[in-house]
mmCIF file of C-alpha atoms in Angstrom:
data_model
loop_
_atom_site.group_PDB
_atom_site.id
_atom_site.type_symbol
_atom_site.label_atom_id
_atom_site.label_comp_id
_atom_site.label_asym_id
_atom_site.label_seq_id
_atom_site.Cartn_x
_atom_site.Cartn_y
_atom_site.Cartn_z
ATOM 1 C CA UNK A 225 45.955 18.728 118.106
ATOM 2 C CA UNK A 226 45.120 22.425 118.596
ATOM 3 C CA UNK A 227 42.495 21.590 121.231
ATOM 4 C CA UNK A 228 44.909 19.280 123.027
ATOM 5 C CA UNK A 229 47.627 21.964 123.074
ATOM 6 C CA UNK A 230 45.129 24.563 124.227
ATOM 7 C CA UNK A 231 44.268 22.418 127.229
ATOM 8 C CA UNK A 232 47.979 22.058 127.996
ATOM 9 C CA UNK A 233 48.154 25.844 128.031
ATOM 10 C CA UNK A 234 45.185 25.936 130.404
ATOM 11 C CA UNK A 235 46.867 23.431 132.707
ATOM 12 C CA UNK A 236 50.041 25.523 132.695
ATOM 13 C CA UNK A 237 48.096 28.702 133.526
ATOM 14 C CA UNK A 238 46.352 26.989 136.468
ATOM 15 C CA UNK A 239 49.615 25.542 137.791
ATOM 16 C CA UNK A 240 51.432 28.877 137.564
ATOM 17 C CA UNK A 241 48.559 30.852 139.094
ATOM 18 C CA UNK A 242 48.262 28.417 142.012
ATOM 19 C CA UNK A 243 51.975 28.866 142.613
ATOM 20 C CA UNK A 244 52.239 32.665 142.195
ATOM 21 C CA UNK A 245 48.657 33.951 142.622
ATOM 22 C CA UNK A 246 49.557 36.508 139.948
ATOM 23 C CA UNK A 247 47.968 36.771 136.477
ATOM 24 C CA UNK A 248 49.870 34.582 134.022
ATOM 25 C CA UNK A 249 51.158 35.918 130.708
ATOM 26 C CA UNK A 250 52.062 34.124 127.486
ATOM 27 C CA UNK A 251 55.740 35.041 127.752
ATOM 28 C CA UNK A 252 56.109 33.454 131.175
ATOM 29 C CA UNK A 253 54.354 30.295 129.942
ATOM 30 C CA UNK A 254 56.704 30.078 126.971
ATOM 31 C CA UNK A 255 59.695 30.366 129.308
ATOM 32 C CA UNK A 256 58.481 28.089 132.054
ATOM 33 C CA UNK A 257 56.795 25.253 130.138
ATOM 34 C CA UNK A 258 57.849 23.141 127.196
ATOM 35 C CA UNK A 259 54.772 23.813 125.079
ATOM 36 C CA UNK A 260 56.649 23.673 121.774
ATOM 37 C CA UNK A 261 55.106 26.831 120.327
ATOM 38 C CA UNK A 262 55.858 30.545 120.293
ATOM 39 C CA UNK A 263 54.648 33.110 122.774
ATOM 40 C CA UNK A 264 52.323 34.519 120.112
ATOM 41 C CA UNK A 265 50.682 31.125 119.575
ATOM 42 C CA UNK A 266 50.267 30.703 123.338
ATOM 43 C CA UNK A 267 48.687 34.147 123.483
ATOM 44 C CA UNK A 268 46.170 33.120 120.802
ATOM 45 C CA UNK A 269 45.391 29.921 122.744
ATOM 46 C CA UNK A 270 44.849 31.922 125.921
ATOM 47 C CA UNK A 271 42.496 34.242 124.080
ATOM 48 C CA UNK A 272 40.513 31.249 122.822
ATOM 49 C CA UNK A 273 40.408 29.784 126.341
ATOM 50 C CA UNK A 274 39.074 33.109 127.581
ATOM 51 C CA UNK A 275 36.334 33.044 124.929
ATOM 52 C CA UNK A 276 35.442 29.498 126.056
ATOM 53 C CA UNK A 277 35.135 30.575 129.692
ATOM 54 C CA UNK A 278 38.222 28.827 131.088
ATOM 55 C CA UNK A 279 40.251 32.001 131.728
ATOM 56 C CA UNK A 280 39.582 35.657 132.449
ATOM 57 C CA UNK A 281 41.755 38.753 132.103
ATOM 58 C CA UNK A 282 41.346 40.877 135.250
ATOM 59 C CA UNK A 283 42.954 43.925 133.577
ATOM 60 C CA UNK A 284 43.503 44.826 129.947
ATOM 61 C CA UNK A 285 47.284 44.746 130.196
ATOM 62 C CA UNK A 286 47.487 41.831 132.627
ATOM 63 C CA UNK A 287 47.795 38.128 132.040
ATOM 64 C CA UNK A 288 44.996 35.632 132.603
ATOM 65 C CA UNK A 289 43.728 33.791 135.650
ATOM 66 C CA UNK A 290 41.604 30.622 135.792
ATOM 67 C CA UNK A 291 37.834 30.728 136.135
ATOM 68 C CA UNK A 292 35.795 28.214 138.092
ATOM 69 C CA UNK A 293 35.361 26.288 134.818
ATOM 70 C CA UNK A 294 39.124 26.313 134.329
ATOM 71 C CA UNK A 295 39.772 24.943 137.819
ATOM 72 C CA UNK A 296 37.147 22.235 137.270
ATOM 73 C CA UNK A 297 38.814 21.092 134.040
ATOM 74 C CA UNK A 298 42.184 21.058 135.823
ATOM 75 C CA UNK A 299 40.936 19.080 138.835
ATOM 76 C CA UNK A 300 39.069 16.531 136.711
ATOM 77 C CA UNK A 301 42.231 15.828 134.739
ATOM 78 C CA UNK A 302 44.826 15.821 137.475
ATOM 79 C CA UNK A 303 47.285 13.308 136.058
ATOM 80 C CA UNK A 304 48.843 12.496 139.392
ATOM 81 C CA UNK A 305 48.231 13.193 143.038
ATOM 82 C CA UNK A 306 51.691 13.109 144.555
ATOM 83 C CA UNK A 307 51.806 11.080 147.797
ATOM 84 C CA UNK A 308 52.763 12.882 150.959
ATOM 85 C CA UNK A 309 56.453 13.131 151.700
ATOM 86 C CA UNK A 310 58.157 10.830 154.182
ATOM 87 C CA UNK A 311 58.328 13.722 156.660
ATOM 88 C CA UNK A 312 54.601 14.378 156.309
ATOM 89 C CA UNK A 313 53.777 10.687 156.809
ATOM 90 C CA UNK A 314 55.915 10.647 159.930
ATOM 91 C CA UNK A 315 54.101 13.761 161.131
ATOM 92 C CA UNK A 316 50.746 12.001 160.793
ATOM 93 C CA UNK A 317 52.048 8.964 162.685
ATOM 94 C CA UNK A 318 53.601 10.996 165.468
ATOM 95 C CA UNK A 319 50.745 13.447 165.835
ATOM 96 C CA UNK A 320 47.887 10.955 165.835
ATOM 97 C CA UNK A 321 49.467 7.884 167.410
ATOM 98 C CA UNK A 322 49.372 9.382 170.893
ATOM 99 C CA UNK A 323 45.614 9.923 170.879
ATOM 100 C CA UNK A 324 43.801 8.652 173.954
ATOM 101 C CA UNK A 325 40.240 8.652 172.583
ATOM 102 C CA UNK A 326 38.321 8.972 169.354
ATOM 103 C CA UNK A 327 37.487 12.601 170.166
ATOM 104 C CA UNK A 328 41.154 13.356 170.774
ATOM 105 C CA UNK A 329 42.073 11.654 167.485
ATOM 106 C CA UNK A 330 39.588 13.730 165.489
ATOM 107 C CA UNK A 331 40.688 16.980 167.119
ATOM 108 C CA UNK A 332 44.320 16.145 166.371
ATOM 109 C CA UNK A 333 43.452 15.145 162.803
ATOM 110 C CA UNK A 334 41.857 18.547 162.178
ATOM 111 C CA UNK A 335 44.879 20.415 163.541
ATOM 112 C CA UNK A 336 47.234 18.215 161.550
ATOM 113 C CA UNK A 337 45.388 18.643 158.252
ATOM 114 C CA UNK A 338 45.225 22.421 158.759
ATOM 115 C CA UNK A 339 48.970 22.446 159.362
ATOM 116 C CA UNK A 340 49.748 20.429 156.228
ATOM 117 C CA UNK A 341 47.514 22.425 153.882
ATOM 118 C CA UNK A 342 47.599 25.877 155.461
ATOM 119 C CA UNK A 343 43.818 25.915 155.060
ATOM 120 C CA UNK A 344 40.746 25.276 157.152
ATOM 121 C CA UNK A 345 40.394 21.634 158.132
ATOM 122 C CA UNK A 346 37.111 20.027 159.143
ATOM 123 C CA UNK A 347 36.715 16.553 160.629
ATOM 124 C CA UNK A 348 33.327 15.100 161.547
ATOM 125 C CA UNK A 349 32.760 12.495 164.217
ATOM 126 C CA UNK A 350 31.177 9.223 163.078
ATOM 127 C CA UNK A 351 27.442 9.710 162.666
ATOM 128 C CA UNK A 352 25.344 7.268 164.659
ATOM 129 C CA UNK A 353 22.831 7.182 161.806
ATOM 130 C CA UNK A 354 25.535 5.471 159.730
ATOM 131 C CA UNK A 355 27.005 3.350 162.501
ATOM 132 C CA UNK A 356 26.628 -0.386 162.877
ATOM 133 C CA UNK A 357 25.798 -2.082 166.152
ATOM 134 C CA UNK A 358 28.640 -4.104 167.611
ATOM 135 C CA UNK A 359 27.383 -5.234 171.028
ATOM 136 C CA UNK A 360 24.741 -4.533 173.660
ATOM 137 C CA UNK A 361 24.987 -5.345 177.334
ATOM 138 C CA UNK A 362 22.226 -4.772 179.918
ATOM 139 C CA UNK A 363 23.063 -4.721 183.609
ATOM 140 C CA UNK A 364 20.621 -4.322 186.556
ATOM 141 C CA UNK A 365 21.712 -1.359 188.689
ATOM 142 C CA UNK A 366 18.730 -0.811 191.010
ATOM 143 C CA UNK A 367 15.116 -1.763 191.526
ATOM 144 C CA UNK A 368 13.256 -1.145 188.255
ATOM 145 C CA UNK A 369 16.403 0.327 186.694
ATOM 146 C CA UNK A 370 18.642 -1.315 184.079
ATOM 147 C CA UNK A 371 21.737 0.105 182.406
ATOM 148 C CA UNK A 372 22.143 -0.537 178.675
ATOM 149 C CA UNK A 373 25.695 -0.273 177.305
ATOM 150 C CA UNK A 374 25.623 0.036 173.509
ATOM 151 C CA UNK A 375 28.813 -0.226 171.440
ATOM 152 C CA UNK A 376 29.045 0.657 167.753
ATOM 153 C CA UNK A 377 31.553 -0.386 165.124
ATOM 154 C CA UNK A 378 33.144 3.082 165.217
ATOM 155 C CA UNK A 379 34.043 2.746 168.883
ATOM 156 C CA UNK A 380 31.167 4.880 170.163
ATOM 157 C CA UNK A 381 30.048 3.691 173.607
ATOM 158 C CA UNK A 382 26.688 4.913 174.884
ATOM 159 C CA UNK A 383 25.095 4.232 178.255
ATOM 160 C CA UNK A 384 21.357 4.590 178.718
ATOM 161 C CA UNK A 385 19.082 3.986 181.693
ATOM 162 C CA UNK A 386 16.074 1.733 181.109
ATOM 163 C CA UNK A 387 13.293 2.172 183.676
ATOM 164 C CA UNK A 388 11.415 -1.130 183.461
ATOM 165 C CA UNK A 389 10.756 -4.046 185.740
ATOM 166 C CA UNK A 390 13.915 -6.198 185.580
ATOM 167 C CA UNK A 391 13.357 -9.730 184.266
ATOM 168 C CA UNK A 392 14.819 -12.858 185.811
ATOM 169 C CA UNK A 393 18.552 -13.155 185.306
ATOM 170 C CA UNK A 394 18.311 -16.175 182.983
ATOM 171 C CA UNK A 395 15.626 -14.465 180.854
ATOM 172 C CA UNK A 396 17.743 -11.337 180.504
ATOM 173 C CA UNK A 397 20.774 -13.410 179.530
ATOM 174 C CA UNK A 398 18.780 -15.299 176.914
ATOM 175 C CA UNK A 399 17.348 -12.086 175.465
ATOM 176 C CA UNK A 400 20.755 -10.430 175.185
ATOM 177 C CA UNK A 401 22.260 -13.528 173.540
ATOM 178 C CA UNK A 402 19.579 -13.463 170.854
ATOM 179 C CA UNK A 403 19.736 -9.671 170.449
ATOM 180 C CA UNK A 404 23.498 -9.693 169.916
ATOM 181 C CA UNK A 405 23.334 -12.674 167.572
ATOM 182 C CA UNK A 406 20.626 -11.120 165.388
ATOM 183 C CA UNK A 407 21.487 -7.445 165.630
ATOM 184 C CA UNK A 408 25.281 -7.210 165.671
ATOM 185 C CA UNK A 409 26.305 -5.857 162.293
ATOM 186 C CA UNK A 410 23.016 -4.060 161.633
ATOM 187 C CA UNK A 411 22.603 -0.265 161.368
ATOM 188 C CA UNK A 412 21.175 1.102 164.591
ATOM 189 C CA UNK A 413 17.759 1.806 163.067
ATOM 190 C CA UNK A 414 17.521 -1.752 161.735
ATOM 191 C CA UNK A 415 18.713 -3.102 165.085
ATOM 192 C CA UNK A 416 15.918 -1.164 166.797
ATOM 193 C CA UNK A 417 13.346 -2.743 164.481
ATOM 194 C CA UNK A 418 14.786 -6.204 165.140
ATOM 195 C CA UNK A 419 14.691 -5.728 168.927
ATOM 196 C CA UNK A 420 11.126 -4.460 168.705
ATOM 197 C CA UNK A 421 10.151 -7.555 166.679
ATOM 198 C CA UNK A 422 11.662 -9.835 169.322
ATOM 199 C CA UNK A 423 9.510 -8.157 171.957
ATOM 200 C CA UNK A 424 6.413 -8.852 169.900
ATOM 201 C CA UNK A 425 7.371 -12.445 169.122
ATOM 202 C CA UNK A 426 9.569 -14.949 170.982
ATOM 203 C CA UNK A 427 10.147 -12.548 173.880
ATOM 204 C CA UNK A 428 6.609 -11.215 174.260
ATOM 205 C CA UNK A 429 6.985 -11.618 178.019
ATOM 206 C CA UNK A 430 9.754 -8.992 177.892
ATOM 207 C CA UNK A 431 7.854 -6.649 175.590
ATOM 208 C CA UNK A 432 8.327 -3.577 177.795
ATOM 209 C CA UNK A 433 12.088 -4.092 178.004
ATOM 210 C CA UNK A 434 12.433 -4.742 174.269
ATOM 211 C CA UNK A 435 10.357 -1.676 173.413
ATOM 212 C CA UNK A 436 12.417 0.484 175.781
ATOM 213 C CA UNK A 437 15.707 -0.762 174.307
ATOM 214 C CA UNK A 438 14.451 -0.247 170.757
ATOM 215 C CA UNK A 439 13.467 3.296 171.662
ATOM 216 C CA UNK A 440 16.970 3.988 172.957
ATOM 217 C CA UNK A 441 18.491 2.792 169.661
ATOM 218 C CA UNK A 442 16.091 5.004 167.715
ATOM 219 C CA UNK A 443 16.937 7.984 169.916
ATOM 220 C CA UNK A 444 20.659 7.443 169.301
ATOM 221 C CA UNK A 445 20.124 7.720 165.558
ATOM 222 C CA UNK A 446 18.068 10.895 165.977
ATOM 223 C CA UNK A 447 20.489 12.510 168.408
ATOM 224 C CA UNK A 448 21.669 15.797 166.866
ATOM 225 C CA UNK A 449 24.872 15.660 168.875
ATOM 226 C CA UNK A 450 25.988 12.618 166.879
ATOM 227 C CA UNK A 451 27.214 14.931 164.138
ATOM 228 C CA UNK A 452 29.923 16.730 166.095
ATOM 229 C CA UNK A 453 32.435 18.597 163.955
ATOM 230 C CA UNK A 454 36.026 19.596 164.705
ATOM 231 C CA UNK A 455 37.583 22.551 162.878
ATOM 232 C CA UNK A 456 41.093 24.015 162.776
ATOM 233 C CA UNK A 457 43.025 26.583 160.756
ATOM 234 C CA UNK A 458 40.451 29.386 160.598
ATOM 235 C CA UNK A 459 42.507 31.782 162.724
ATOM 236 C CA UNK A 460 45.654 31.461 160.598
ATOM 237 C CA UNK A 461 43.659 31.867 157.384
ATOM 238 C CA UNK A 462 42.011 34.997 158.780
ATOM 239 C CA UNK A 463 45.396 36.703 158.955
ATOM 240 C CA UNK A 464 45.739 36.640 155.162
ATOM 241 C CA UNK A 465 44.689 39.801 153.349
ATOM 242 C CA UNK A 466 41.932 38.912 150.906
ATOM 243 C CA UNK A 467 38.458 40.223 150.213
ATOM 244 C CA UNK A 468 37.313 36.667 149.509
ATOM 245 C CA UNK A 469 38.149 35.322 152.983
ATOM 246 C CA UNK A 470 35.556 37.244 155.012
ATOM 247 C CA UNK A 471 32.520 35.543 153.358
ATOM 248 C CA UNK A 472 34.271 32.174 153.719
ATOM 249 C CA UNK A 473 34.866 32.660 157.435
ATOM 250 C CA UNK A 474 31.260 33.792 157.874
ATOM 251 C CA UNK A 475 30.052 30.666 156.053
ATOM 252 C CA UNK A 476 32.030 28.493 158.467
ATOM 253 C CA UNK A 477 29.866 29.783 161.287
ATOM 254 C CA UNK A 478 26.948 27.893 159.718
ATOM 255 C CA UNK A 479 28.201 24.501 160.824
ATOM 256 C CA UNK A 480 25.019 22.682 159.812
ATOM 257 C CA UNK A 481 25.440 23.938 156.238
ATOM 258 C CA UNK A 482 29.118 22.924 156.144
ATOM 259 C CA UNK A 483 28.287 19.530 157.646
ATOM 260 C CA UNK A 484 25.611 18.880 155.033
ATOM 261 C CA UNK A 485 27.829 20.021 152.143
ATOM 262 C CA UNK A 486 30.901 18.029 153.107
ATOM 263 C CA UNK A 487 28.947 14.931 154.081
ATOM 264 C CA UNK A 488 27.173 14.857 150.708
ATOM 265 C CA UNK A 489 30.449 15.443 148.873
ATOM 266 C CA UNK A 490 32.212 12.616 150.718
ATOM 267 C CA UNK A 491 29.347 10.216 150.039
ATOM 268 C CA UNK A 492 29.406 11.022 146.328
ATOM 269 C CA UNK A 493 33.136 10.378 146.178
ATOM 270 C CA UNK A 494 32.886 6.916 147.782
ATOM 271 C CA UNK A 495 34.662 5.337 150.720
ATOM 272 C CA UNK A 496 38.159 5.645 149.274
ATOM 273 C CA UNK A 497 37.742 8.713 147.054
ATOM 274 C CA UNK A 498 38.025 12.433 147.453
ATOM 275 C CA UNK A 499 35.414 14.870 146.171
ATOM 276 C CA UNK A 500 36.049 18.473 145.136
ATOM 277 C CA UNK A 501 33.478 21.281 144.948
ATOM 278 C CA UNK A 502 34.609 24.589 143.435
ATOM 279 C CA UNK A 503 32.917 27.940 143.964
ATOM 280 C CA UNK A 504 29.258 27.827 142.950
ATOM 281 C CA UNK A 505 29.342 24.015 143.058
ATOM 282 C CA UNK A 506 29.229 24.306 146.861
ATOM 283 C CA UNK A 507 25.766 25.943 146.604
ATOM 284 C CA UNK A 508 26.856 28.117 149.523
ATOM 285 C CA UNK A 509 26.982 31.902 148.962
ATOM 286 C CA UNK A 510 29.881 32.411 151.356
ATOM 287 C CA UNK A 511 31.988 29.837 149.496
ATOM 288 C CA UNK A 512 31.656 31.291 145.986
ATOM 289 C CA UNK A 513 35.399 32.026 145.994
ATOM 290 C CA UNK A 514 36.379 28.875 147.885
ATOM 291 C CA UNK A 515 36.923 25.214 147.126
ATOM 292 C CA UNK A 516 36.068 22.252 149.313
ATOM 293 C CA UNK A 517 38.005 18.973 149.224
ATOM 294 C CA UNK A 518 36.414 16.141 151.181
ATOM 295 C CA UNK A 519 36.915 12.421 151.705
ATOM 296 C CA UNK A 520 34.875 9.908 153.657
ATOM 297 C CA UNK A 521 36.401 7.624 156.266
ATOM 298 C CA UNK A 522 35.377 4.501 158.133
ATOM 299 C CA UNK A 523 33.508 2.961 155.189
ATOM 300 C CA UNK A 524 34.163 -0.717 155.897
ATOM 301 C CA UNK A 525 31.839 -3.276 157.438
ATOM 302 C CA UNK A 526 34.556 -5.216 159.247
ATOM 303 C CA UNK A 527 35.678 -2.329 161.406
ATOM 304 C CA UNK A 528 36.610 -2.439 165.029
ATOM 305 C CA UNK A 529 38.480 0.327 166.760
ATOM 306 C CA UNK A 530 41.804 -0.115 168.492
ATOM 307 C CA UNK A 531 41.030 -1.143 172.080
ATOM 308 C CA UNK A 532 44.553 -0.255 173.147
ATOM 309 C CA UNK A 533 44.006 3.340 172.017
ATOM 310 C CA UNK A 534 40.885 3.755 174.087
ATOM 311 C CA UNK A 535 38.493 3.856 171.135
ATOM 312 C CA UNK A 536 36.439 0.850 172.153
ATOM 313 C CA UNK A 537 36.313 -1.503 175.107
ATOM 314 C CA UNK A 538 37.301 -5.133 174.791
ATOM 315 C CA UNK A 539 34.294 -7.395 174.309
ATOM 316 C CA UNK A 540 36.259 -10.604 173.990
ATOM 317 C CA UNK A 541 39.266 -11.528 171.871
ATOM 318 C CA UNK A 542 37.477 -14.260 169.959
ATOM 319 C CA UNK A 543 34.251 -12.376 169.449
ATOM 320 C CA UNK A 544 33.205 -11.295 165.942
ATOM 321 C CA UNK A 545 30.204 -9.263 164.954
ATOM 322 C CA UNK A 546 27.708 -10.410 162.375
ATOM 323 C CA UNK A 547 29.101 -7.844 159.949
ATOM 324 C CA UNK A 548 32.555 -9.334 160.329
ATOM 325 C CA UNK A 549 31.208 -12.807 159.682
ATOM 326 C CA UNK A 550 29.367 -11.622 156.592
ATOM 327 C CA UNK A 551 32.023 -9.284 155.239
ATOM 328 C CA UNK A 552 35.399 -10.393 156.494
ATOM 329 C CA UNK A 553 36.890 -9.450 153.137
ATOM 330 C CA UNK A 554 36.575 -5.756 153.955
ATOM 331 C CA UNK A 555 33.543 -5.001 151.827
ATOM 332 C CA UNK A 556 32.991 -1.266 151.607
ATOM 333 C CA UNK A 557 29.903 0.542 152.805
ATOM 334 C CA UNK A 558 28.914 4.176 153.052
ATOM 335 C CA UNK A 559 31.523 6.256 154.946
ATOM 336 C CA UNK A 560 30.534 6.984 158.529
ATOM 337 C CA UNK A 561 31.990 10.513 158.514
ATOM 338 C CA UNK A 562 34.225 12.871 156.560
ATOM 339 C CA UNK A 563 37.467 14.779 156.701
ATOM 340 C CA UNK A 564 37.999 17.792 154.498
ATOM 341 C CA UNK A 565 39.773 21.031 153.687
ATOM 342 C CA UNK A 566 38.333 24.434 152.743
ATOM 343 C CA UNK A 567 40.443 27.070 151.055
ATOM 344 C CA UNK A 568 40.550 29.594 148.210
ATOM 345 C CA UNK A 569 39.884 28.420 144.648
ATOM 346 C CA UNK A 570 43.580 28.895 143.898
ATOM 347 C CA UNK A 571 44.526 26.224 146.475
ATOM 348 C CA UNK A 572 47.093 23.582 145.589
ATOM 349 C CA UNK A 573 44.561 20.906 144.633
ATOM 350 C CA UNK A 574 47.002 18.015 144.212
ATOM 351 C CA UNK A 575 48.603 18.595 147.613
ATOM 352 C CA UNK A 576 45.258 19.144 149.338
ATOM 353 C CA UNK A 577 43.725 16.008 147.830
ATOM 354 C CA UNK A 578 46.780 13.992 148.913
ATOM 355 C CA UNK A 579 46.573 15.330 152.471
ATOM 356 C CA UNK A 580 42.819 14.749 152.813
ATOM 357 C CA UNK A 581 43.130 11.241 151.410
ATOM 358 C CA UNK A 582 46.005 10.390 153.752
ATOM 359 C CA UNK A 583 44.222 11.567 156.895
ATOM 360 C CA UNK A 584 40.958 9.907 155.823
ATOM 361 C CA UNK A 585 42.726 6.595 155.244
ATOM 362 C CA UNK A 586 44.477 6.851 158.587
ATOM 363 C CA UNK A 587 41.147 7.346 160.341
ATOM 364 C CA UNK A 588 39.573 4.504 158.360
ATOM 365 C CA UNK A 589 42.395 2.151 159.280
ATOM 366 C CA UNK A 590 42.197 3.232 162.905
ATOM 367 C CA UNK A 591 38.495 2.395 163.050
ATOM 368 C CA UNK A 592 38.812 -0.809 161.041
ATOM 369 C CA UNK A 593 41.673 -2.246 163.077
ATOM 370 C CA UNK A 594 44.142 -2.041 160.206
ATOM 371 C CA UNK A 595 47.717 -0.843 160.568
ATOM 372 C CA UNK A 596 47.716 2.933 160.012
ATOM 373 C CA UNK A 597 51.512 2.988 160.045
ATOM 374 C CA UNK A 598 51.664 1.056 156.768
ATOM 375 C CA UNK A 599 53.107 3.517 154.261
ATOM 376 C CA UNK A 600 50.794 2.157 151.607
ATOM 377 C CA UNK A 601 47.795 3.972 153.066
ATOM 378 C CA UNK A 602 49.344 7.308 152.192
ATOM 379 C CA UNK A 603 49.759 6.649 148.471
#
């Protein structure tokens, strides 16, 4: 019973410190929370929590503040993440619904999340290394020049020039029919291997073309620009007076480090979850006094983007990719990108988690052709 009450005291300290950012004393806890014990008993519990590493006392006469261990206990036992308010849901709908492209959507999502949380928001574009092939089209454009149009499940459209002798029209049509039948729904690297195998087997006469196309798919996966990242909120956070903010803002300059951290955190949390790294858990010196909240988006195999919003071209109303045929029930796969928030360790974790989850689900539904205006996605 004592241990259970002690943890209730810890929870109360974290909640009050997040709200006030002032050291919390036993008297204020006794007044503000129904803990059922005296101020003296609360003081003893706080002393024990300090000995156990959950709290620290910055000054001898001051109250206590949570440590990284205290925040971790609090986050792991959050009883409830309150859904966004009706006004906040409407803000997401209004702010993102007018997007004209995937890039525009991601930029807006970053600005929106920063506005909701008052913290730094980071949104990554879908990584081609995690994308699934939707459709390939090859069109002759000149002598010895073909244009390959490659469409992924996340709405990414890439055009690449293939400099090979063009085959006869019927041979090219037959090759593309087989390629799309066998490769649609495969990760780009696997699709490249499949195309290469076709050029060494049933389409040996088109070996040069198949090898060239496979090389393009491989290059798309290896393209460093596939991991573009959109950030918002840094300027407003910089205006706050805190010694802990300067290292955080410096760390944000290392975008590769932030990308790696948030991507790994989103993958660990799963397609529909939200991961939290606190202080030293980020393994980033500049974020020792910061917390990172990240969620993956786009982690469904049946996804198509909204053609009407400019995220992918129409390839035929009745057309379905191999992944849709195999996983029409919405089977989850690894998220294709992440959305996250970076702020001080005393951030409002429940509100931040709710905001990150809501924006991530909106982006997932946008890419998977669901209805992002369904209020259920914000729960």
